[in-house]
Amino acid sequence: MFRRAFWFTTGAAAGVWATTKVNRKLRRLQPDSLAAQAAEKAVETGHRLRRFALDVRTGMADREEELHEALGLTAPGDARELPAPRSRAVLDTPHPTTRATGPSGIAGPTGNEDH
């Protein structure tokens, strides 16, 4: 009699445990739960990418500093001079064109174009 009670209790416990496991899995597979899991993974991935970008920036700054020191250049924090501005005469000269303007002022072909 004790043997039957033992196996009955063991079977009932196993049934409850299995039912609980299946219900948890089913809740995880519901659309709302899947959307929440996807959102959590996306946020986590975003944080990882941000940390990676910050690590890359730090490494780049360190390497740039090493290169400046090795080449004897000014420190990266120092102000650098900009190149001298180009003269306006060079910028304002018109470029030669193969188009001629007609009586209406609209550019048209001259017949000298290469096709």
mmCIF file of C-alpha atoms in Angstrom:
data_model
loop_
_atom_site.group_PDB
_atom_site.id
_atom_site.type_symbol
_atom_site.label_atom_id
_atom_site.label_comp_id
_atom_site.label_asym_id
_atom_site.label_seq_id
_atom_site.Cartn_x
_atom_site.Cartn_y
_atom_site.Cartn_z
ATOM 1 C CA MET A 1 0.000 0.000 0.000
ATOM 2 C CA PHE A 2 2.836 2.394 0.753
ATOM 3 C CA ARG A 3 4.376 1.460 -2.549
ATOM 4 C CA ARG A 4 1.223 2.512 -4.438
ATOM 5 C CA ALA A 5 0.998 5.805 -2.529
ATOM 6 C CA PHE A 6 4.670 6.515 -3.282
ATOM 7 C CA TRP A 7 4.272 5.935 -7.027
ATOM 8 C CA PHE A 8 1.005 7.864 -7.127
ATOM 9 C CA THR A 9 2.673 10.885 -5.451
ATOM 10 C CA THR A 10 5.723 10.611 -7.699
ATOM 11 C CA GLY A 11 3.536 10.534 -10.833
ATOM 12 C CA ALA A 12 1.452 13.472 -9.663
ATOM 13 C CA ALA A 13 4.592 15.511 -8.908
ATOM 14 C CA ALA A 14 6.075 14.670 -12.315
ATOM 15 C CA GLY A 15 2.815 15.691 -13.991
ATOM 16 C CA VAL A 16 2.719 19.027 -12.183
ATOM 17 C CA TRP A 17 6.371 19.667 -12.994
ATOM 18 C CA ALA A 18 5.890 18.839 -16.701
ATOM 19 C CA THR A 19 2.738 20.948 -16.945
ATOM 20 C CA THR A 20 4.518 23.914 -15.374
ATOM 21 C CA LYS A 21 7.462 23.576 -17.800
ATOM 22 C CA VAL A 22 5.171 23.381 -20.843
ATOM 23 C CA ASN A 23 3.128 26.406 -19.715
ATOM 24 C CA ARG A 24 6.307 28.476 -19.224
ATOM 25 C CA LYS A 25 7.521 27.550 -22.724
ATOM 26 C CA LEU A 26 4.142 28.422 -24.226
ATOM 27 C CA ARG A 27 4.153 31.817 -22.510
ATOM 28 C CA ARG A 28 7.633 32.488 -23.898
ATOM 29 C CA LEU A 29 6.442 31.729 -27.423
ATOM 30 C CA GLN A 30 3.500 34.134 -27.351
ATOM 31 C CA PRO A 31 3.862 37.120 -29.743
ATOM 32 C CA ASP A 32 4.016 39.703 -26.951
ATOM 33 C CA SER A 33 6.745 37.783 -25.182
ATOM 34 C CA LEU A 34 8.703 37.273 -28.409
ATOM 35 C CA ALA A 35 8.490 40.999 -29.182
ATOM 36 C CA ALA A 36 9.751 41.868 -25.706
ATOM 37 C CA GLN A 37 12.629 39.408 -26.040
ATOM 38 C CA ALA A 38 13.562 40.850 -29.438
ATOM 39 C CA ALA A 39 13.484 44.383 -28.037
ATOM 40 C CA GLU A 40 15.711 43.375 -25.121
ATOM 41 C CA LYS A 41 18.194 41.742 -27.508
ATOM 42 C CA ALA A 42 18.194 44.839 -29.737
ATOM 43 C CA VAL A 43 18.886 47.127 -26.791
ATOM 44 C CA GLU A 44 21.639 44.820 -25.568
ATOM 45 C CA THR A 45 23.192 44.753 -29.047
ATOM 46 C CA GLY A 46 23.022 48.543 -29.194
ATOM 47 C CA HIS A 47 24.875 48.810 -25.902
ATOM 48 C CA ARG A 48 27.527 46.396 -27.122
ATOM 49 C CA LEU A 49 27.985 48.367 -30.348
ATOM 50 C CA ARG A 50 28.262 51.610 -28.422
ATOM 51 C CA ARG A 51 30.920 50.145 -26.118
ATOM 52 C CA PHE A 52 32.778 48.838 -29.171
ATOM 53 C CA ALA A 53 32.653 52.262 -30.860
ATOM 54 C CA LEU A 54 33.970 53.926 -27.708
ATOM 55 C CA ASP A 55 36.795 51.383 -27.499
ATOM 56 C CA VAL A 56 37.679 52.037 -31.140
ATOM 57 C CA ARG A 57 37.678 55.805 -30.591
ATOM 58 C CA THR A 58 39.898 55.455 -27.548
ATOM 59 C CA GLY A 59 42.283 53.219 -29.472
ATOM 60 C CA MET A 60 42.353 55.642 -32.385
ATOM 61 C CA ALA A 61 43.141 58.577 -30.103
ATOM 62 C CA ASP A 62 45.907 56.601 -28.380
ATOM 63 C CA ARG A 63 47.426 55.538 -31.691
ATOM 64 C CA GLU A 64 47.217 59.071 -33.097
ATOM 65 C CA GLU A 65 49.004 60.372 -30.024
ATOM 66 C CA GLU A 66 51.706 57.714 -30.440
ATOM 67 C CA LEU A 67 52.166 58.662 -34.089
ATOM 68 C CA HIS A 68 52.388 62.368 -33.281
ATOM 69 C CA GLU A 69 55.044 61.673 -30.669
ATOM 70 C CA ALA A 70 56.970 59.348 -32.988
ATOM 71 C CA LEU A 71 56.927 61.838 -35.855
ATOM 72 C CA GLY A 72 57.691 64.826 -33.650
ATOM 73 C CA LEU A 73 54.521 66.650 -34.640
ATOM 74 C CA THR A 74 52.616 69.032 -32.416
ATOM 75 C CA ALA A 75 50.434 67.533 -29.766
ATOM 76 C CA PRO A 76 46.868 66.773 -30.930
ATOM 77 C CA GLY A 77 45.442 69.295 -28.457
ATOM 78 C CA ASP A 78 47.494 72.194 -29.865
ATOM 79 C CA ALA A 79 45.894 74.644 -32.265
ATOM 80 C CA ARG A 80 46.986 74.097 -35.831
ATOM 81 C CA GLU A 81 47.266 76.746 -38.489
ATOM 82 C CA LEU A 82 44.928 76.628 -41.424
ATOM 83 C CA PRO A 83 46.372 76.860 -44.929
ATOM 84 C CA ALA A 84 46.491 80.328 -46.479
ATOM 85 C CA PRO A 85 43.343 81.263 -48.391
ATOM 86 C CA ARG A 86 43.491 81.053 -52.172
ATOM 87 C CA SER A 87 43.378 84.270 -54.110
ATOM 88 C CA ARG A 88 40.012 85.355 -55.470
ATOM 89 C CA ALA A 89 41.406 85.928 -58.949
ATOM 90 C CA VAL A 90 42.119 82.225 -59.340
ATOM 91 C CA LEU A 91 38.634 81.253 -58.185
ATOM 92 C CA ASP A 92 36.745 83.824 -60.300
ATOM 93 C CA THR A 93 38.244 83.029 -63.688
ATOM 94 C CA PRO A 94 35.649 81.511 -66.003
ATOM 95 C CA HIS A 95 36.342 78.135 -67.518
ATOM 96 C CA PRO A 96 36.390 77.869 -71.322
ATOM 97 C CA THR A 97 33.360 76.136 -72.764
ATOM 98 C CA THR A 98 32.454 74.603 -76.100
ATOM 99 C CA ARG A 99 28.869 75.826 -75.864
ATOM 100 C CA ALA A 100 27.674 79.039 -77.412
ATOM 101 C CA THR A 101 24.640 81.026 -76.412
ATOM 102 C CA GLY A 102 21.974 81.639 -78.990
ATOM 103 C CA PRO A 103 19.822 84.725 -79.465
ATOM 104 C CA SER A 104 17.568 83.678 -76.579
ATOM 105 C CA GLY A 105 20.545 83.450 -74.192
ATOM 106 C CA ILE A 106 20.239 79.671 -73.868
ATOM 107 C CA ALA A 107 23.413 77.664 -74.352
ATOM 108 C CA GLY A 108 23.389 75.309 -77.273
ATOM 109 C CA PRO A 109 25.808 73.143 -79.237
ATOM 110 C CA THR A 110 28.435 74.832 -81.381
ATOM 111 C CA GLY A 111 29.063 71.836 -83.598
ATOM 112 C CA ASN A 112 32.625 71.479 -82.281
ATOM 113 C CA GLU A 113 31.784 68.885 -79.629
ATOM 114 C CA ASP A 114 33.312 65.408 -79.785
ATOM 115 C CA HIS A 115 30.743 62.646 -79.877
#
